[in-house]
PDB file of C-alpha atoms in Angstrom:
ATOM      1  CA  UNK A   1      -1.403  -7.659 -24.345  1.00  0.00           C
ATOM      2  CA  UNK A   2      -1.062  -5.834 -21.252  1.00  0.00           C
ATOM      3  CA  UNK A   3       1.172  -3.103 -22.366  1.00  0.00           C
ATOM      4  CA  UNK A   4      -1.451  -2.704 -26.022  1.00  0.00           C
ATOM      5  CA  UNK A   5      -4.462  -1.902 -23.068  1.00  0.00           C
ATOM      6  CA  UNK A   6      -2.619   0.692 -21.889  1.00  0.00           C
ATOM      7  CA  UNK A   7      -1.430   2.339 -24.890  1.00  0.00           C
ATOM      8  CA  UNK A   8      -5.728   1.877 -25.889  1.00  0.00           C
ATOM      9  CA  UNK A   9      -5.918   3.590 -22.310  1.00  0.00           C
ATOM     10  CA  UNK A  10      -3.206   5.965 -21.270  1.00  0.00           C
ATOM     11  CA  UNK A  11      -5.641   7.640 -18.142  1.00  0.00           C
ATOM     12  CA  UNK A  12      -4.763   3.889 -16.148  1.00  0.00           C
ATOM     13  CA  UNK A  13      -8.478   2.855 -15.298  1.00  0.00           C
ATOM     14  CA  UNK A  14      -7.509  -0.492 -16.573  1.00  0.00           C
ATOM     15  CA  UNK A  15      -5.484  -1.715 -13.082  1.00  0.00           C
ATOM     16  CA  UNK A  16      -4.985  -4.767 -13.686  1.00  0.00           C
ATOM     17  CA  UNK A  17      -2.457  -4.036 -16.635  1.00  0.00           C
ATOM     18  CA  UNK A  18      -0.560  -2.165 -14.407  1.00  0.00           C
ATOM     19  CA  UNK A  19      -0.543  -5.029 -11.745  1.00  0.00           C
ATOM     20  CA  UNK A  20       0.314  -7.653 -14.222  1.00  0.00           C
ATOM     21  CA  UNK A  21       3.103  -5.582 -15.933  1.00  0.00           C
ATOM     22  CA  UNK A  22       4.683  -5.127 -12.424  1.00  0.00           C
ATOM     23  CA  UNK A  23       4.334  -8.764 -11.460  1.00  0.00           C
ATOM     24  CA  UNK A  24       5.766  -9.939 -14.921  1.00  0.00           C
ATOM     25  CA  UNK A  25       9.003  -7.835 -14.531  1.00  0.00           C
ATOM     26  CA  UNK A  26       9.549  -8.476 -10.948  1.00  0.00           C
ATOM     27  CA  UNK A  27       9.744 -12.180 -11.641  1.00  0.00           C
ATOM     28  CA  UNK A  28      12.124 -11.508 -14.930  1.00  0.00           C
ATOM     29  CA  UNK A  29      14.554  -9.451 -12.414  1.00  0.00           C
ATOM     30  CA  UNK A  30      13.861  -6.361 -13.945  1.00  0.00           C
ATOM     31  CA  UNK A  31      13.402  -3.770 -11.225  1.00  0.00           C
ATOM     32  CA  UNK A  32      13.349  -0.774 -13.338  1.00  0.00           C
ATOM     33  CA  UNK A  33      10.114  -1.726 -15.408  1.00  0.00           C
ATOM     34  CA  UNK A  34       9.143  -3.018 -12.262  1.00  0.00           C
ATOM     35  CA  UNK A  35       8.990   0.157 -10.330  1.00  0.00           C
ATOM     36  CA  UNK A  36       7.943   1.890 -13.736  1.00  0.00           C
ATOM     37  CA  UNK A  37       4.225  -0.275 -14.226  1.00  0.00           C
ATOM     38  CA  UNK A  38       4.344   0.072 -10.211  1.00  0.00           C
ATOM     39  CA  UNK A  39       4.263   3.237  -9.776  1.00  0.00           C
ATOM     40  CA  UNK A  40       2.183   4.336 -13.177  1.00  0.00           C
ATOM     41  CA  UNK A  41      -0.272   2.411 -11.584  1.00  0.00           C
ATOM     42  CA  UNK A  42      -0.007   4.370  -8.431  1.00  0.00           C
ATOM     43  CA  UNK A  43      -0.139   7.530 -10.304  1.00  0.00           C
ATOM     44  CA  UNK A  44      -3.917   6.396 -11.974  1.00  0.00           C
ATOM     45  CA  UNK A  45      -4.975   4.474  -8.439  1.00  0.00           C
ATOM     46  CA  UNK A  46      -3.473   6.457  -5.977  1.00  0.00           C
ATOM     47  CA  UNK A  47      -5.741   4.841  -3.292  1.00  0.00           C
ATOM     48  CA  UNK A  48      -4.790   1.173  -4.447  1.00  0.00           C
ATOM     49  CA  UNK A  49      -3.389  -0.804  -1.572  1.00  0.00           C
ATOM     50  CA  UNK A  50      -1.699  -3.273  -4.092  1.00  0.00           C
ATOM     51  CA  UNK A  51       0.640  -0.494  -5.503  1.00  0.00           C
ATOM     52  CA  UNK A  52       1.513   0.958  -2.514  1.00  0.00           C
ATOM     53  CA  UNK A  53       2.347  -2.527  -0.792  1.00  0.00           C
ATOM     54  CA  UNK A  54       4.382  -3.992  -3.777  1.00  0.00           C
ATOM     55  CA  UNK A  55       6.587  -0.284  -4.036  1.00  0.00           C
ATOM     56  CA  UNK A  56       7.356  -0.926  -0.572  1.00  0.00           C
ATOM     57  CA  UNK A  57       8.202  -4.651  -0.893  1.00  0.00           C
ATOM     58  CA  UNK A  58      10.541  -3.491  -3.637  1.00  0.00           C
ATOM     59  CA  UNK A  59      12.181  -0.705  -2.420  1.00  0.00           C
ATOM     60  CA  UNK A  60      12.973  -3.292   0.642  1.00  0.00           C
ATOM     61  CA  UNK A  61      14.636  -4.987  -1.877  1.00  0.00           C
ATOM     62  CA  UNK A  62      16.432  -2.770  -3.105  1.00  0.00           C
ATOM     63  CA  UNK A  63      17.611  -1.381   0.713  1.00  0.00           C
ATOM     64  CA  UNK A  64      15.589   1.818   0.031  1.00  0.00           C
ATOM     65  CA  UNK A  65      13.845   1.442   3.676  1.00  0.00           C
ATOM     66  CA  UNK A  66      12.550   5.140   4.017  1.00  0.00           C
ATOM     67  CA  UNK A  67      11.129   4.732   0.964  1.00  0.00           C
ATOM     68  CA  UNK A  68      10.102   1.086   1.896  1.00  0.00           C
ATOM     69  CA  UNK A  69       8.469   2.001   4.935  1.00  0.00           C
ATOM     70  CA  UNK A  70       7.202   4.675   3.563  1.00  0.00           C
ATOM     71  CA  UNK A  71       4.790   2.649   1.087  1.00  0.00           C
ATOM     72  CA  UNK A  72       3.817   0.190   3.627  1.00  0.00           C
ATOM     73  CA  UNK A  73       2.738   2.698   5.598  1.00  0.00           C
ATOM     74  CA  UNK A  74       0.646   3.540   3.099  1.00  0.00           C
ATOM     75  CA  UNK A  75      -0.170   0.450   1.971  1.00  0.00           C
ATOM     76  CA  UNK A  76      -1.590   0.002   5.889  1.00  0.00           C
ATOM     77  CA  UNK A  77      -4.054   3.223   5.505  1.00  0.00           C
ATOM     78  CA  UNK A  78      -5.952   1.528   2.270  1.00  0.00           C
ATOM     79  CA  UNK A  79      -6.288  -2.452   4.166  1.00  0.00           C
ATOM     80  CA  UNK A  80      -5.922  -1.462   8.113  1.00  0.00           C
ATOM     81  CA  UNK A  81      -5.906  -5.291   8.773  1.00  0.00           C
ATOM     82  CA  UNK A  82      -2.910  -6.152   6.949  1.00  0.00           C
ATOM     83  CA  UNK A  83      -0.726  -7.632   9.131  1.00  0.00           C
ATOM     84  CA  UNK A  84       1.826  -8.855   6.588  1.00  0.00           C
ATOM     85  CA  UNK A  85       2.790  -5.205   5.665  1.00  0.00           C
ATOM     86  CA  UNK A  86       3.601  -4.793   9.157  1.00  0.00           C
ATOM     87  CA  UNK A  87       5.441  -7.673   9.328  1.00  0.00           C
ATOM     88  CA  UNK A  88       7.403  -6.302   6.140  1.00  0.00           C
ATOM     89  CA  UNK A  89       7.676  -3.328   8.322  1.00  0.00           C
ATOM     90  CA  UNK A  90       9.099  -5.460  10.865  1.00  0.00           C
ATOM     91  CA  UNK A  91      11.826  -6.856   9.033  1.00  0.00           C
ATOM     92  CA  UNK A  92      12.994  -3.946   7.098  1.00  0.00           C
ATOM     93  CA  UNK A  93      14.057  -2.629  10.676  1.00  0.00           C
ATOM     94  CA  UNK A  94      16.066  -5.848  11.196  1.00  0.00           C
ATOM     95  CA  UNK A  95      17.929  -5.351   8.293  1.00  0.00           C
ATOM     96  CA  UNK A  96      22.020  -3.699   8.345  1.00  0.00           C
ATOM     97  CA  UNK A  97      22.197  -0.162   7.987  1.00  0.00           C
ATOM     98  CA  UNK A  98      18.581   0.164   9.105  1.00  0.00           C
ATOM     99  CA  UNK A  99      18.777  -1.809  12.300  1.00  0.00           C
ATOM    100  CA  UNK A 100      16.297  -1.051  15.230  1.00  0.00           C
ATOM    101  CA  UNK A 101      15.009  -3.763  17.648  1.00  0.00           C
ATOM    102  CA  UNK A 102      12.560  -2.270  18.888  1.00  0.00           C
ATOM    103  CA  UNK A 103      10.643  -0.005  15.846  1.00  0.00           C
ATOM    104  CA  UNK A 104      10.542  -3.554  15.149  1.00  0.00           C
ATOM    105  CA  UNK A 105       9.250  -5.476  17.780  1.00  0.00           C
ATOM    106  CA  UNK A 106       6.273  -3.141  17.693  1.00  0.00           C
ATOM    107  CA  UNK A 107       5.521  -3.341  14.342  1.00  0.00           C
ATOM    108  CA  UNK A 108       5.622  -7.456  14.708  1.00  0.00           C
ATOM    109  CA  UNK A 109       3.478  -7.018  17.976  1.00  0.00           C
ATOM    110  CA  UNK A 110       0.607  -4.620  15.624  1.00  0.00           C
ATOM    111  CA  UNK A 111       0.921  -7.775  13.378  1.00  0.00           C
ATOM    112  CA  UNK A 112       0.008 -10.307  16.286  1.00  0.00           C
ATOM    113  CA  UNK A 113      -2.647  -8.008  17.466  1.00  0.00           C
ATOM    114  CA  UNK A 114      -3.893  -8.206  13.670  1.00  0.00           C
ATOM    115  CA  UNK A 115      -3.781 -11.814  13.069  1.00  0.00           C
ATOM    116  CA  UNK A 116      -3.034 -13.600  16.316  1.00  0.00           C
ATOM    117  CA  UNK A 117      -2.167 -16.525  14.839  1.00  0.00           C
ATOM    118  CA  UNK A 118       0.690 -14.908  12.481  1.00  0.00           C
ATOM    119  CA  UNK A 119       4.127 -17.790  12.409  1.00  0.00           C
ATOM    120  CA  UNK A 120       6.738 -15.321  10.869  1.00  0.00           C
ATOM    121  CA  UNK A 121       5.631 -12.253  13.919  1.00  0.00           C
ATOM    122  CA  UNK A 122       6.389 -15.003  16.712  1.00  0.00           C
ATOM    123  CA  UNK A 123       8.911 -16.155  15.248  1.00  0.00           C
ATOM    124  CA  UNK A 124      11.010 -12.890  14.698  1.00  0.00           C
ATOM    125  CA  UNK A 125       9.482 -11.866  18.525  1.00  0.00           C
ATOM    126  CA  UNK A 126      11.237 -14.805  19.822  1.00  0.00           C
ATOM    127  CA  UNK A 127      14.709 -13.754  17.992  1.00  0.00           C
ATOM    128  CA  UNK A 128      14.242  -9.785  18.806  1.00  0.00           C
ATOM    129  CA  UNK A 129      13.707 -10.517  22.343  1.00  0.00           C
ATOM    130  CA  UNK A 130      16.634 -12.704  22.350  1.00  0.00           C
ATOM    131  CA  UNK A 131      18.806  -9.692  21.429  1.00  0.00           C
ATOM    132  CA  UNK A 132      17.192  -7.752  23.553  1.00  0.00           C
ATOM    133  CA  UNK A 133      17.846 -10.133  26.674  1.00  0.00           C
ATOM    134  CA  UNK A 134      14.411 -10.994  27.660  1.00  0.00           C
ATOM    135  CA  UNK A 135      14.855 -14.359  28.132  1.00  0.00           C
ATOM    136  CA  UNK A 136      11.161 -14.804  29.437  1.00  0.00           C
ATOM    137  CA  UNK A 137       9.753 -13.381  26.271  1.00  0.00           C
ATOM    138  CA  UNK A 138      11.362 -14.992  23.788  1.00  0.00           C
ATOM    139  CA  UNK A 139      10.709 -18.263  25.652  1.00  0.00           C
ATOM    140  CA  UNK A 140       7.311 -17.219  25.549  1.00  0.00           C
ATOM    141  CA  UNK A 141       7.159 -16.467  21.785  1.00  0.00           C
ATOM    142  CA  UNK A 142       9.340 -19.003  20.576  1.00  0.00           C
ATOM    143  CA  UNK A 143       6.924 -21.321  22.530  1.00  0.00           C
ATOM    144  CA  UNK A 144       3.935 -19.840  20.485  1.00  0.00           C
ATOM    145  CA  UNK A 145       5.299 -20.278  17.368  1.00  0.00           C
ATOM    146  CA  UNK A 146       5.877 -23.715  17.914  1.00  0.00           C
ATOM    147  CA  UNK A 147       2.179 -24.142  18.975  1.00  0.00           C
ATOM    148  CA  UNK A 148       1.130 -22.679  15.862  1.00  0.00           C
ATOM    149  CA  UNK A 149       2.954 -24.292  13.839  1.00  0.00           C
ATOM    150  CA  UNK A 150       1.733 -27.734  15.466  1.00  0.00           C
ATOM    151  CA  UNK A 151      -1.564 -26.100  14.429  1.00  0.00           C
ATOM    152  CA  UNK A 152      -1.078 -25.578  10.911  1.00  0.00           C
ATOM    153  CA  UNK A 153       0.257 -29.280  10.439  1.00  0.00           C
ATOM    154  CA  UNK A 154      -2.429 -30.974  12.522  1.00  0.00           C
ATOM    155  CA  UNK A 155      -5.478 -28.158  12.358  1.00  0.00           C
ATOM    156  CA  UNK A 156      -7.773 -31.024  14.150  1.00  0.00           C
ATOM    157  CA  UNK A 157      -5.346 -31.906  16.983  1.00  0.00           C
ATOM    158  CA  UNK A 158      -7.180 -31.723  20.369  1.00  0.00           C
ATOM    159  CA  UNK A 159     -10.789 -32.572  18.378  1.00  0.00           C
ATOM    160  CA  UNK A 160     -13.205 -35.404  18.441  1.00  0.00           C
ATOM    161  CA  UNK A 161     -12.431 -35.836  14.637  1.00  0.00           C
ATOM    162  CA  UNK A 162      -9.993 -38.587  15.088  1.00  0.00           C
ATOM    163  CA  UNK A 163     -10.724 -42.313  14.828  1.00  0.00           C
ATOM    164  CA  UNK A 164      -8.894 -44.665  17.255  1.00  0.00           C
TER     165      UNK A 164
END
C-alpha cells in the first residue's frame, strides 16, 4: 500500500509512506531499505525531525557515529526539547571506537536540563562519573535515579491519596 502511494506520488508529500516503509524494514532487519525509505523521506521533508532522528538511531546501529551524531544533531534543531536524541547522543559516545566520557556526560546533562526527570540520563551520569572518579557525583546521580524510579512505580507516594 505504502510503496503504490508513492509510486501515485514520486515528489514525497505523502510522509507518512515514507515513515511507515522505514519502520516496516527496520523491524524485518533490513537496514538497506531501511535507510533507503529513510532518507527518501528526508530528501521530500528535509525539515522533518522524524527522519533525521531515526537516520541517526540507525547509523548508531550500524557504528556510523559521525554520521549518527550527525542526524541527531539535526534531529535536535527541528524539536529543541528532545531530550532522548541527546541521550542517543549520549550513548553513542560511550560506545568502543567512539569512546568519550565527557562529550557524553554533557550531552546526558542537556538531557536532564530538558526533562529533569529523565531515568536512562541519571542513570548513565551515575556510571560516567564512576569512570571518571567522582565518587560524590555518581552517588549523587545514582541516588536520583533511584528516586525516580520510586516515582514512576508509586507516582502518589508522599500524597494524601492513600487510605489507611
Amino acid at each position: 500500500v505504502h510503496k503504490k502511494l508513492i509510486e501515485m506520488n514520486p515528489e514525497g508529500s505523502n510522509i507518512d509512506a515514507y515513515a511507515n516503509l522505514s519502520f516496516y524494514y527496520s523491524h524485518q532487519g533490513d537496514i538497506e531499505n531501511t535507510l533507503k525509505y529513510l532518507n527518501e523521506g528526508l530528501k521530500h521533508n528535509p525539515h522533518n525531525h522524524f527522519f533525521h532522528f531515526n537516520l541517526g538511531h540507525i547509523y548508531a546501529h550500524i557504528k556510523e557515529y559521525e554520521l549518527s551524531e550527525k542526524f541527531f544533531l539535526n534531529a535536535i534543531v527541528y524539536k529543541l526539547d528532545d531530550d532522548n536524541a541527546y541521550i542517543r547522543l549520549g550513548t553513542i559516545f560511550l560506545n568502543e571506537g567512539n569512546f568519550n566520557l565527557k562529550k557524553s556526560r554533557d550531552y546526558f546533562l542537556k538531557a536532564i536540563e530538558l526533562n529533569p526527570a529523565s531515568i536512562p540520563a541519571h542513570e548513565k551520569l551515575s556510571e560516567i562519573y564512576l569512570e571518571l572518579k567522582d565518587s560524590k557525583k555518581a552517588k549523587f546521580y545514582q541516588s536520583k535515579t533511584q528516586e525516580l524510579k520510586i516515582q514512576e512505580l508509586y507516582p502518589n507516594l508522599g500524597s494524601n491519596n492513600y487510605l489507611a
